[in-house]
Short mmCIF file of C-alpha atoms and ligand atoms in Angstrom, two decimals:
data_model
loop_
_atom_site.label_atom_id
_atom_site.label_comp_id
_atom_site.label_asym_id
_atom_site.label_seq_id
_atom_site.Cartn_x
_atom_site.Cartn_y
_atom_site.Cartn_z
CA MET A 1 7.52 22.22 4.91
CA VAL A 2 8.82 21.08 1.51
CA ILE A 3 7.78 17.62 0.30
CA ALA A 4 9.65 16.02 -2.60
CA GLY A 5 7.22 13.56 -4.24
CA GLY A 6 3.51 14.07 -4.85
CA GLY A 7 2.58 10.38 -4.77
CA PRO A 8 -0.07 9.07 -2.36
CA ALA A 9 2.19 9.39 0.71
CA GLY A 10 3.51 12.88 -0.10
CA LEU A 11 0.03 14.22 -0.86
CA SER A 12 -1.45 12.70 2.31
CA LEU A 13 1.25 14.34 4.41
CA ALA A 14 0.72 17.65 2.57
CA CYS A 15 -2.98 17.61 3.57
CA LEU A 16 -2.23 16.69 7.20
CA ALA A 17 0.54 19.30 7.53
CA GLY A 18 -1.50 21.95 5.70
CA ASP A 19 -4.30 21.41 8.24
CA LEU A 20 -1.84 22.25 11.04
CA GLY A 21 -1.56 25.73 9.57
CA LEU A 22 1.83 25.13 7.93
CA ARG A 23 2.66 26.38 4.45
CA VAL A 24 3.52 23.29 2.43
CA ALA A 25 5.17 23.00 -1.01
CA VAL A 26 4.90 19.65 -2.84
CA VAL A 27 7.29 19.03 -5.73
CA ASP A 28 6.65 16.29 -8.30
CA ARG A 29 8.39 15.54 -11.56
CA GLN A 30 5.11 14.54 -13.22
CA ARG A 31 3.15 17.10 -15.17
CA GLU A 32 0.08 18.67 -13.55
CA ASP A 33 -2.40 16.82 -15.80
CA ALA A 34 -0.78 13.46 -14.96
CA LEU A 35 -1.19 14.21 -11.25
CA ALA A 36 -4.76 15.46 -11.69
CA HIS A 37 -5.82 12.58 -13.98
CA PRO A 38 -3.53 9.65 -13.17
CA PRO A 39 -3.80 6.75 -15.64
CA PRO A 40 -4.88 3.28 -14.44
CA ASP A 41 -1.91 1.38 -13.00
CA GLY A 42 -3.66 -1.90 -12.18
CA ARG A 43 -3.11 -1.58 -8.41
CA ASP A 44 -6.05 -1.95 -6.07
CA ILE A 45 -5.04 -0.85 -2.61
CA ALA A 46 -6.39 -2.83 0.34
CA LEU A 47 -6.95 -0.19 3.02
CA THR A 48 -6.99 -0.97 6.73
CA HIS A 49 -9.45 0.62 9.15
CA ARG A 50 -6.76 3.04 10.35
CA SER A 51 -6.13 4.18 6.76
CA VAL A 52 -9.84 4.72 6.20
CA ARG A 53 -9.92 6.90 9.32
CA ILE A 54 -6.95 9.02 8.14
CA LEU A 55 -8.36 9.37 4.62
CA ASP A 56 -11.66 10.45 6.16
CA GLU A 57 -9.92 13.10 8.25
CA ILE A 58 -8.32 14.66 5.18
CA GLY A 59 -11.57 14.66 3.24
CA VAL A 60 -10.70 11.89 0.77
CA TRP A 61 -12.80 8.98 2.03
CA GLY A 62 -16.04 10.94 2.05
CA ALA A 63 -15.39 12.14 -1.52
CA LEU A 64 -15.17 8.60 -2.93
CA SER A 65 -18.16 7.31 -4.82
CA PRO A 66 -19.60 3.97 -3.54
CA LYS A 67 -18.63 2.30 -6.82
CA ASP A 68 -14.98 3.12 -6.04
CA ILE A 69 -15.00 1.17 -2.74
CA ALA A 70 -15.10 -2.64 -2.57
CA PRO A 71 -15.33 -4.19 0.91
CA ILE A 72 -13.29 -7.30 1.70
CA ARG A 73 -15.70 -9.36 3.79
CA SER A 74 -13.40 -12.30 4.55
CA ALA A 75 -10.08 -13.78 3.45
CA ARG A 76 -8.73 -17.26 2.74
CA VAL A 77 -5.07 -18.25 2.48
CA LYS A 78 -4.13 -21.56 0.88
CA ASN A 79 -0.84 -23.42 0.47
CA ALA A 80 -0.51 -25.07 -2.99
CA ASP A 81 -3.17 -27.76 -3.42
CA GLN A 82 -3.37 -28.73 0.23
CA PRO A 83 -6.84 -28.67 1.79
CA HIS A 84 -5.96 -26.57 4.88
CA LEU A 85 -7.05 -22.96 4.76
CA LEU A 86 -6.20 -20.03 6.96
CA CYS A 87 -9.53 -18.21 7.29
CA PHE A 88 -10.09 -14.64 8.40
CA ASP A 89 -13.68 -13.59 8.96
CA PRO A 90 -15.05 -10.19 9.93
CA GLU A 91 -16.52 -11.47 13.23
CA GLY A 92 -12.93 -11.99 14.42
CA ALA A 93 -12.25 -8.32 13.73
CA GLY A 94 -15.55 -7.19 15.25
CA ARG A 95 -16.26 -5.44 11.94
CA GLU A 96 -18.51 -5.85 8.96
CA ALA A 97 -15.51 -5.90 6.61
CA LEU A 98 -11.83 -6.73 7.04
CA GLY A 99 -10.80 -3.80 4.87
CA TYR A 100 -11.64 -1.92 1.68
CA LEU A 101 -10.22 -1.97 -1.83
CA VAL A 102 -9.83 1.31 -3.70
CA SER A 103 -7.85 1.63 -6.93
CA ASN A 104 -4.55 3.46 -6.73
CA GLN A 105 -5.69 5.60 -9.66
CA VAL A 106 -8.71 6.87 -7.68
CA LEU A 107 -6.65 7.39 -4.51
CA ARG A 108 -4.05 9.43 -6.39
CA ARG A 109 -6.72 11.52 -8.11
CA GLU A 110 -8.62 12.24 -4.89
CA LEU A 111 -5.47 12.98 -2.88
CA TYR A 112 -4.37 15.43 -5.58
CA ARG A 113 -7.81 17.09 -5.43
CA ALA A 114 -7.71 17.27 -1.63
CA ALA A 115 -4.23 18.85 -1.67
CA ARG A 116 -5.24 21.31 -4.43
CA GLN A 117 -8.26 22.44 -2.41
CA ARG A 118 -6.09 23.57 0.49
CA ALA A 119 -4.86 27.14 0.32
CA SER A 120 -1.97 26.13 2.57
CA VAL A 121 -0.61 23.62 0.00
CA GLU A 122 1.29 24.69 -3.13
CA LEU A 123 1.87 22.05 -5.83
CA LEU A 124 4.89 22.42 -8.07
CA ALA A 125 4.30 19.91 -10.87
CA GLY A 126 6.78 19.12 -13.64
CA GLU A 127 9.69 19.91 -11.28
CA THR A 128 12.39 17.38 -10.41
CA ALA A 129 13.98 17.61 -6.98
CA GLY A 130 17.72 18.08 -7.43
CA GLU A 131 20.50 19.00 -5.04
CA LEU A 132 19.71 19.56 -1.39
CA GLN A 133 21.50 21.24 1.47
CA LEU A 134 20.73 20.41 5.06
CA GLY A 135 21.77 23.30 7.28
CA ALA A 136 21.54 23.91 11.01
CA TRP A 137 18.26 25.84 10.74
CA THR A 138 16.87 25.16 7.27
CA ALA A 139 16.98 22.67 4.42
CA SER A 140 17.09 23.87 0.83
CA LEU A 141 16.11 21.98 -2.30
CA ALA A 142 17.05 22.99 -5.84
CA LEU A 143 14.47 22.22 -8.53
CA SER A 144 14.98 21.46 -12.22
CA SER A 145 13.60 24.91 -13.17
CA GLY A 146 16.39 26.56 -11.18
CA LYS A 147 14.06 27.55 -8.33
CA VAL A 148 15.34 26.88 -4.79
CA LEU A 149 12.95 26.08 -1.93
CA GLU A 150 13.90 26.56 1.70
CA ALA A 151 12.10 25.30 4.81
CA PRO A 152 12.82 24.15 8.36
CA LEU A 153 11.80 20.62 7.29
CA LEU A 154 12.30 18.77 4.00
CA VAL A 155 10.44 15.49 3.46
CA ALA A 156 11.51 12.87 0.93
CA ALA A 157 8.45 10.99 -0.37
CA ASP A 158 10.06 10.21 -3.71
CA SER A 159 9.40 6.43 -3.94
CA ARG A 160 11.20 3.32 -2.75
CA PHE A 161 14.13 4.15 -5.05
CA SER A 162 14.38 7.61 -3.40
CA GLU A 163 17.12 9.76 -4.90
CA LEU A 164 17.04 12.16 -1.94
CA ARG A 165 17.61 9.27 0.48
CA ARG A 166 20.72 8.31 -1.46
CA LYS A 167 21.92 11.92 -1.73
CA VAL A 168 21.91 12.38 2.05
CA GLY A 169 23.73 9.07 2.49
CA ILE A 170 20.96 7.07 4.18
CA GLY A 171 21.39 3.42 3.26
CA ALA A 172 18.55 0.92 3.01
CA ASP A 173 17.95 -2.79 3.36
CA MET A 174 16.91 -3.75 -0.19
CA ARG A 175 15.60 -7.17 -1.00
CA ASP A 176 15.07 -8.01 -4.66
CA PHE A 177 12.86 -11.09 -4.80
CA GLY A 178 13.70 -11.66 -8.49
CA HIS A 179 9.97 -11.86 -9.16
CA LEU A 180 7.56 -9.66 -11.08
CA CYS A 181 4.12 -8.83 -9.81
CA ILE A 182 1.46 -8.79 -12.55
CA VAL A 183 -1.75 -6.94 -11.69
CA CYS A 184 -4.94 -6.71 -13.74
CA HIS A 185 -8.72 -6.94 -13.56
CA LEU A 186 -10.73 -9.98 -14.65
CA ARG A 187 -14.48 -9.92 -15.18
CA HIS A 188 -16.21 -13.20 -14.36
CA GLU A 189 -19.43 -15.00 -15.13
CA LYS A 190 -20.42 -15.80 -11.52
CA PRO A 191 -20.50 -13.33 -8.60
CA HIS A 192 -17.96 -13.56 -5.80
CA ASP A 193 -18.97 -13.36 -2.15
CA GLY A 194 -16.59 -10.58 -1.15
CA THR A 195 -13.83 -12.99 -0.09
CA ALA A 196 -10.17 -12.29 -0.87
CA HIS A 197 -8.18 -15.40 -1.78
CA GLU A 198 -4.42 -15.84 -1.59
CA TRP A 199 -2.70 -18.97 -2.90
CA PHE A 200 0.94 -19.75 -2.24
CA ASP A 201 1.71 -22.02 -5.14
CA THR A 202 4.87 -23.64 -6.48
CA ASP A 203 7.05 -20.70 -7.55
CA GLN A 204 4.17 -18.24 -7.71
CA THR A 205 1.56 -16.55 -5.56
CA LEU A 206 -1.89 -15.62 -6.76
CA ALA A 207 -4.28 -13.25 -5.02
CA VAL A 208 -7.86 -12.73 -6.18
CA LEU A 209 -9.43 -9.66 -4.60
CA PRO A 210 -13.16 -8.93 -4.81
CA LEU A 211 -14.06 -5.73 -6.68
CA ASN A 212 -17.53 -4.47 -7.58
CA GLU A 213 -19.63 -5.67 -10.53
CA GLN A 214 -18.43 -9.29 -10.90
CA THR A 215 -14.85 -8.21 -11.31
CA SER A 216 -11.78 -9.30 -9.37
CA SER A 217 -8.37 -7.77 -9.02
CA ILE A 218 -5.64 -10.29 -9.82
CA VAL A 219 -2.19 -10.09 -8.23
CA LEU A 220 0.13 -12.73 -9.67
CA THR A 221 3.77 -12.93 -8.63
CA GLN A 222 6.10 -15.08 -10.70
CA PRO A 223 9.82 -15.39 -11.40
CA ALA A 224 10.76 -12.76 -14.01
CA SER A 225 11.13 -15.26 -16.88
CA THR A 226 7.73 -16.90 -16.24
CA ALA A 227 6.13 -13.48 -15.80
CA ALA A 228 7.49 -12.37 -19.18
CA ARG A 229 5.62 -15.29 -20.77
CA SER A 230 2.42 -14.46 -18.83
CA LEU A 231 2.63 -10.86 -20.02
CA SER A 232 3.14 -11.78 -23.66
CA MET A 233 0.26 -14.30 -23.76
CA PRO A 234 -2.83 -13.16 -25.65
CA ALA A 235 -5.42 -11.70 -23.25
CA SER A 236 -7.80 -14.63 -23.72
CA ALA A 237 -5.09 -17.24 -23.01
CA PHE A 238 -3.98 -15.35 -19.88
CA ALA A 239 -7.57 -15.16 -18.58
CA ALA A 240 -8.10 -18.85 -19.39
CA ALA A 241 -4.94 -19.81 -17.47
CA ILE A 242 -6.15 -17.96 -14.36
CA GLU A 243 -9.65 -19.38 -14.79
CA GLN A 244 -8.21 -22.89 -14.86
CA ARG A 245 -5.97 -22.19 -11.84
CA LEU A 246 -9.12 -21.17 -9.95
CA ASP A 247 -10.93 -24.38 -10.96
CA ARG A 248 -13.53 -22.26 -12.82
CA ARG A 249 -14.96 -21.27 -9.44
CA TRP A 250 -16.18 -17.95 -10.90
CA GLY A 251 -17.03 -19.36 -14.34
CA SER A 252 -15.45 -17.96 -17.47
CA MET A 253 -13.16 -14.95 -17.07
CA GLN A 254 -12.16 -12.07 -19.35
CA LEU A 255 -9.38 -9.57 -19.02
CA ASP A 256 -10.71 -6.06 -18.37
CA GLY A 257 -8.05 -3.49 -19.34
CA GLU A 258 -4.28 -3.92 -19.41
CA ARG A 259 -1.88 -6.10 -17.44
CA HIS A 260 0.68 -4.07 -15.44
CA ALA A 261 3.94 -5.46 -14.05
CA TYR A 262 6.08 -4.31 -11.10
CA PRO A 263 9.48 -5.63 -9.98
CA LEU A 264 9.29 -6.97 -6.43
CA VAL A 265 11.85 -5.11 -4.36
CA ALA A 266 11.31 -4.51 -0.64
CA VAL A 267 13.13 -1.56 0.93
CA TYR A 268 13.66 -0.49 4.53
CA ALA A 269 15.68 2.69 5.15
CA ASP A 270 18.43 2.50 7.79
CA ARG A 271 17.13 5.75 9.28
CA PHE A 272 13.93 7.68 8.64
CA CYS A 273 15.53 11.06 9.34
CA ALA A 274 18.65 13.17 8.98
CA ARG A 275 19.33 16.79 9.86
CA ARG A 276 16.19 18.74 8.73
CA LEU A 277 14.99 15.77 6.65
CA ALA A 278 12.39 13.01 7.14
CA LEU A 279 11.61 10.03 4.90
CA VAL A 280 7.94 9.19 4.35
CA GLY A 281 6.03 6.56 2.33
CA ASP A 282 7.92 4.00 0.26
CA ALA A 283 11.09 6.12 0.63
CA ALA A 284 11.08 4.95 4.27
CA VAL A 285 9.40 1.52 4.00
CA GLY A 286 8.70 -0.17 0.65
CA MET A 287 6.77 -3.37 1.32
CA HIS A 288 6.29 -6.55 -0.71
CA PRO A 289 2.59 -6.35 -1.70
CA VAL A 290 1.65 -9.78 -0.31
CA THR A 291 0.59 -8.31 3.05
CA ALA A 292 -0.93 -5.22 1.34
CA HIS A 293 0.68 -2.71 3.65
CA GLY A 294 2.81 -0.27 1.61
CA PHE A 295 0.39 2.63 1.43
CA ASN A 296 -1.15 1.76 4.80
CA PHE A 297 2.30 2.31 6.31
CA GLY A 298 2.72 5.43 4.16
CA LEU A 299 -0.44 6.92 5.66
CA GLN A 300 0.49 5.86 9.17
CA GLY A 301 3.95 7.43 8.81
CA ALA A 302 2.47 10.65 7.43
CA GLU A 303 0.11 10.83 10.39
CA THR A 304 2.88 10.10 12.91
CA LEU A 305 5.13 12.80 11.44
CA ALA A 306 2.25 15.31 11.29
CA ARG A 307 1.46 14.62 14.97
CA LYS A 308 5.08 15.19 16.00
CA VAL A 309 5.19 18.40 13.97
CA GLY A 310 1.84 19.46 15.45
CA ASP A 311 3.22 18.91 18.97
CA ALA A 312 6.23 21.09 18.10
CA ILE A 313 3.95 23.85 16.78
CA GLY A 314 1.83 23.60 19.94
CA ALA A 315 4.94 23.97 22.09
CA GLY A 316 6.15 26.92 19.98
CA SER A 317 9.29 25.00 18.99
CA ASP A 318 11.15 24.12 15.80
CA ILE A 319 9.29 21.62 13.53
CA GLY A 320 12.55 20.28 12.09
CA ALA A 321 14.41 19.88 15.39
CA PRO A 322 16.30 16.59 15.88
CA SER A 323 14.05 15.63 18.83
CA VAL A 324 10.94 15.88 16.59
CA LEU A 325 12.44 13.84 13.76
CA GLU A 326 14.05 11.23 15.99
CA SER A 327 10.79 10.70 17.81
CA TYR A 328 9.05 10.15 14.44
CA ASP A 329 11.83 7.74 13.43
CA ARG A 330 11.47 5.65 16.60
CA MET A 331 7.70 5.49 16.48
CA HIS A 332 7.42 4.64 12.79
CA ARG A 333 10.18 2.03 13.05
CA ARG A 334 8.37 0.33 15.95
CA ALA A 335 5.14 0.36 13.94
CA THR A 336 6.61 -1.06 10.72
CA LEU A 337 9.68 -3.22 11.32
CA PRO A 338 7.94 -6.35 12.71
CA LEU A 339 5.55 -6.63 9.73
CA TYR A 340 8.31 -5.75 7.24
CA LEU A 341 10.47 -8.61 8.56
CA ALA A 342 7.52 -11.00 8.88
CA THR A 343 6.38 -10.24 5.31
CA ASN A 344 9.84 -10.94 3.87
CA ALA A 345 10.09 -14.15 5.91
CA ILE A 346 6.66 -15.31 4.69
CA VAL A 347 7.58 -14.56 1.08
CA GLY A 348 10.90 -16.41 1.50
CA LEU A 349 9.20 -19.43 3.02
CA TYR A 350 6.31 -19.60 0.58
CA THR A 351 8.48 -19.25 -2.52
CA ASP A 352 10.99 -21.87 -1.38
CA ASN A 353 10.07 -25.12 -3.10
CA ARG A 354 12.41 -27.40 -1.17
CA MET A 355 10.74 -30.14 0.88
CA PRO A 356 11.54 -28.80 4.41
CA ALA A 357 10.03 -25.40 3.52
CA ARG A 358 6.93 -27.07 2.09
CA ILE A 359 6.42 -29.06 5.29
CA VAL A 360 6.94 -26.01 7.52
CA ARG A 361 4.52 -23.78 5.59
CA SER A 362 1.79 -26.35 5.53
CA ALA A 363 2.18 -26.86 9.29
CA LEU A 364 2.27 -23.11 9.95
CA LEU A 365 -0.97 -22.52 8.09
CA ARG A 366 -2.71 -25.28 10.05
CA ILE A 367 -1.36 -24.08 13.42
CA ALA A 368 -2.22 -20.44 12.71
CA ASN A 369 -5.76 -21.39 11.75
CA SER A 370 -6.39 -23.55 14.79
CA LEU A 371 -4.86 -21.24 17.43
CA SER A 372 -7.36 -18.45 17.98
CA PRO A 373 -4.99 -16.06 19.81
CA VAL A 374 -2.45 -16.32 16.95
CA LYS A 375 -5.14 -15.78 14.34
CA ASP A 376 -6.70 -12.87 16.24
CA PHE A 377 -3.29 -11.23 16.61
CA MET A 378 -2.61 -11.56 12.86
CA LEU A 379 -6.08 -10.25 12.05
CA ARG A 380 -5.66 -7.20 14.28
CA LYS A 381 -2.24 -6.43 12.78
CA LEU A 382 -3.33 -6.83 9.17
CA THR A 383 -6.68 -5.03 9.35
CA GLU A 384 -5.96 -2.52 12.16
CA CYS A 385 -9.52 -3.13 13.29
CA ASP A 386 -8.82 -1.58 16.72
CA VAL A 387 -9.23 1.99 15.45
CA ALA A 388 -12.47 4.01 15.56
CA GLN A 389 -15.24 2.66 13.34
CA GLY A 390 -17.05 5.79 12.08
CA PRO A 391 -15.85 6.19 8.46
CA ALA A 392 -15.86 2.46 7.65
CA ARG A 393 -19.42 2.12 9.00
CA ARG A 394 -20.52 5.06 6.87
CA ALA A 395 -18.90 3.40 3.84
CA LEU A 396 -20.89 0.22 4.33
CA HIS A 397 -24.14 2.12 4.79
CA LEU A 398 -23.40 4.08 1.62
CA LEU A 399 -22.64 0.89 -0.29
CA ARG A 400 -25.86 -0.73 0.96
CA SER A 401 -28.00 2.25 0.08
CA HIS A 402 -26.61 2.14 -3.48
CA SER A 403 -27.01 -1.60 -3.97
C1 LIG B 501 1.23 -4.39 -7.27
C2 LIG B 501 1.15 -3.56 -6.02
C3 LIG B 501 0.09 -3.72 -5.15
C4 LIG B 501 0.02 -2.96 -3.98
N1 LIG B 501 -1.02 -3.17 -3.12
C5 LIG B 501 -1.07 -2.47 -1.97
C6 LIG B 501 -2.14 -2.69 -1.04
O1 LIG B 501 -3.04 -3.51 -1.25
N2 LIG B 501 -2.15 -1.96 0.13
C7 LIG B 501 -1.18 -1.03 0.39
O2 LIG B 501 -1.24 -0.40 1.46
N3 LIG B 501 -0.17 -0.80 -0.48
C8 LIG B 501 -0.09 -1.50 -1.64
N4 LIG B 501 0.93 -1.26 -2.52
C9 LIG B 501 1.95 -0.24 -2.19
C10 LIG B 501 1.55 1.19 -2.59
O3 LIG B 501 1.16 1.23 -3.95
C11 LIG B 501 2.75 2.09 -2.33
O4 LIG B 501 3.16 1.91 -1.00
C12 LIG B 501 2.43 3.58 -2.54
O5 LIG B 501 2.04 3.85 -3.86
C13 LIG B 501 3.68 4.41 -2.25
O6 LIG B 501 3.37 5.77 -2.32
P1 LIG B 501 4.55 6.85 -2.27
O7 LIG B 501 3.87 8.16 -2.39
O8 LIG B 501 5.44 6.60 -1.12
O9 LIG B 501 5.46 6.54 -3.55
P2 LIG B 501 5.13 6.58 -5.09
O10 LIG B 501 3.75 6.14 -5.37
O11 LIG B 501 6.25 5.82 -5.74
O12 LIG B 501 5.23 8.13 -5.49
C14 LIG B 501 6.46 8.82 -5.52
C15 LIG B 501 6.25 10.16 -6.23
O13 LIG B 501 7.47 10.88 -6.20
C16 LIG B 501 7.72 11.46 -7.46
N5 LIG B 501 9.18 11.60 -7.59
C17 LIG B 501 10.12 10.63 -7.54
N6 LIG B 501 11.35 11.15 -7.62
C18 LIG B 501 11.20 12.49 -7.72
C19 LIG B 501 12.09 13.59 -7.85
N7 LIG B 501 13.43 13.42 -7.85
N8 LIG B 501 11.59 14.83 -7.95
C20 LIG B 501 10.25 15.04 -7.94
N9 LIG B 501 9.35 14.04 -7.83
C21 LIG B 501 9.82 12.79 -7.71
C22 LIG B 501 7.10 10.49 -8.46
O14 LIG B 501 6.76 11.16 -9.66
C23 LIG B 501 5.86 10.01 -7.70
O15 LIG B 501 4.73 10.81 -7.96
C24 LIG B 501 1.03 -2.01 -3.69
C25 LIG B 501 2.10 -1.83 -4.57
C26 LIG B 501 2.17 -2.60 -5.73
C27 LIG B 501 3.34 -2.41 -6.67
#
């Protein structure tokens, strides 16, 4: 198998496929040292219970240090300054935590290490994927060095703006929200209680996610022009503005590190496969971060594809056959499309400042909070608490024994 893109999704798939006994080549345009020691990018990834289980299976979860994992014990969603809250508590999920935050920097580093440790996985860093040919029996990919790789299955995991996806003519639903997402860490005077907060405010959303050591991860989405002002503010003024927005609930706040900004563009590929090619990670489904599902879907897709490929190996058949890839396409589409559409609808509704939208969102929040079946359904979807508990339990015990 050849995987174009050694980001979190590509590396996860490489580990899963390598463990099936396949020889896997991963190509990434970044240099080896950038993959081995990724710089901070401000993103803290909220992992569901399913993701924790997959990361455990590939040897990444167990390698994390307790200080790298921050449990989310409960969550509160608020609409502007209205008093109604949508509350998610761990009892509803039958778990001790709704999910776990791990920085993207740590995930990338540990996934690189896990892939490097596998003799079955070859990493080709500093190589850009170029032209590709999809034949009846093999796919070939030309690299910037002039090397050509050939395999029965080529996987594009080259980001939501995937060049390979475009080259094979797969279109995508792309929604540019015209907003920027600013992420950073703030240290605060008072401790938090492990609760994640999300505010849908006039023309902006603000999430405050509980990290370790009296620090929170801030995710602020604003229209591009407002975000430019937020980014150019002195660090102290930026921290003071957030502190004020939070009614000084956590006391005084200071910026810890840099602010990072990302354009908010959601992407959903028209198809997740073509002849001898599969799309994985953001190349298939690039989510708006408000429901924290991009990498969770990336992991789920990698696992689904690896299972289909594993079934083909077990049956002694072709791993890149149309039946294998179409079955992956159907299953991953079923798993992701409802939340993709719901996320975009929520973002549309909660960033629309006209009166009818304001009335609807306030009512929705109240209804969702008071109807237990609706709330339980949302909780199950967002946390994937139905999957086996082993790794998450171990994480909590580890955290406790270190605190
Ligand atoms: C602010 C923010 C917060 C987020 N929070 C969450 C969260 O809480 N939970 C969650 O699940 N997800 C979250 N996400 C989403 C998550 O970060 C992404 O889904 C995930 O990083 C996608 O991984 P990927 O490997 O598909 O793509 P990428 O991370 O984009 O990696 C793509 C890789 O491909 C390489 N590449 C690209 N083109 C080529 C080429 N032509 N040749 C060779 N290499 C190439 C790149 O160098 C890169 O290494 C968040 C995203 C943002 C922006």
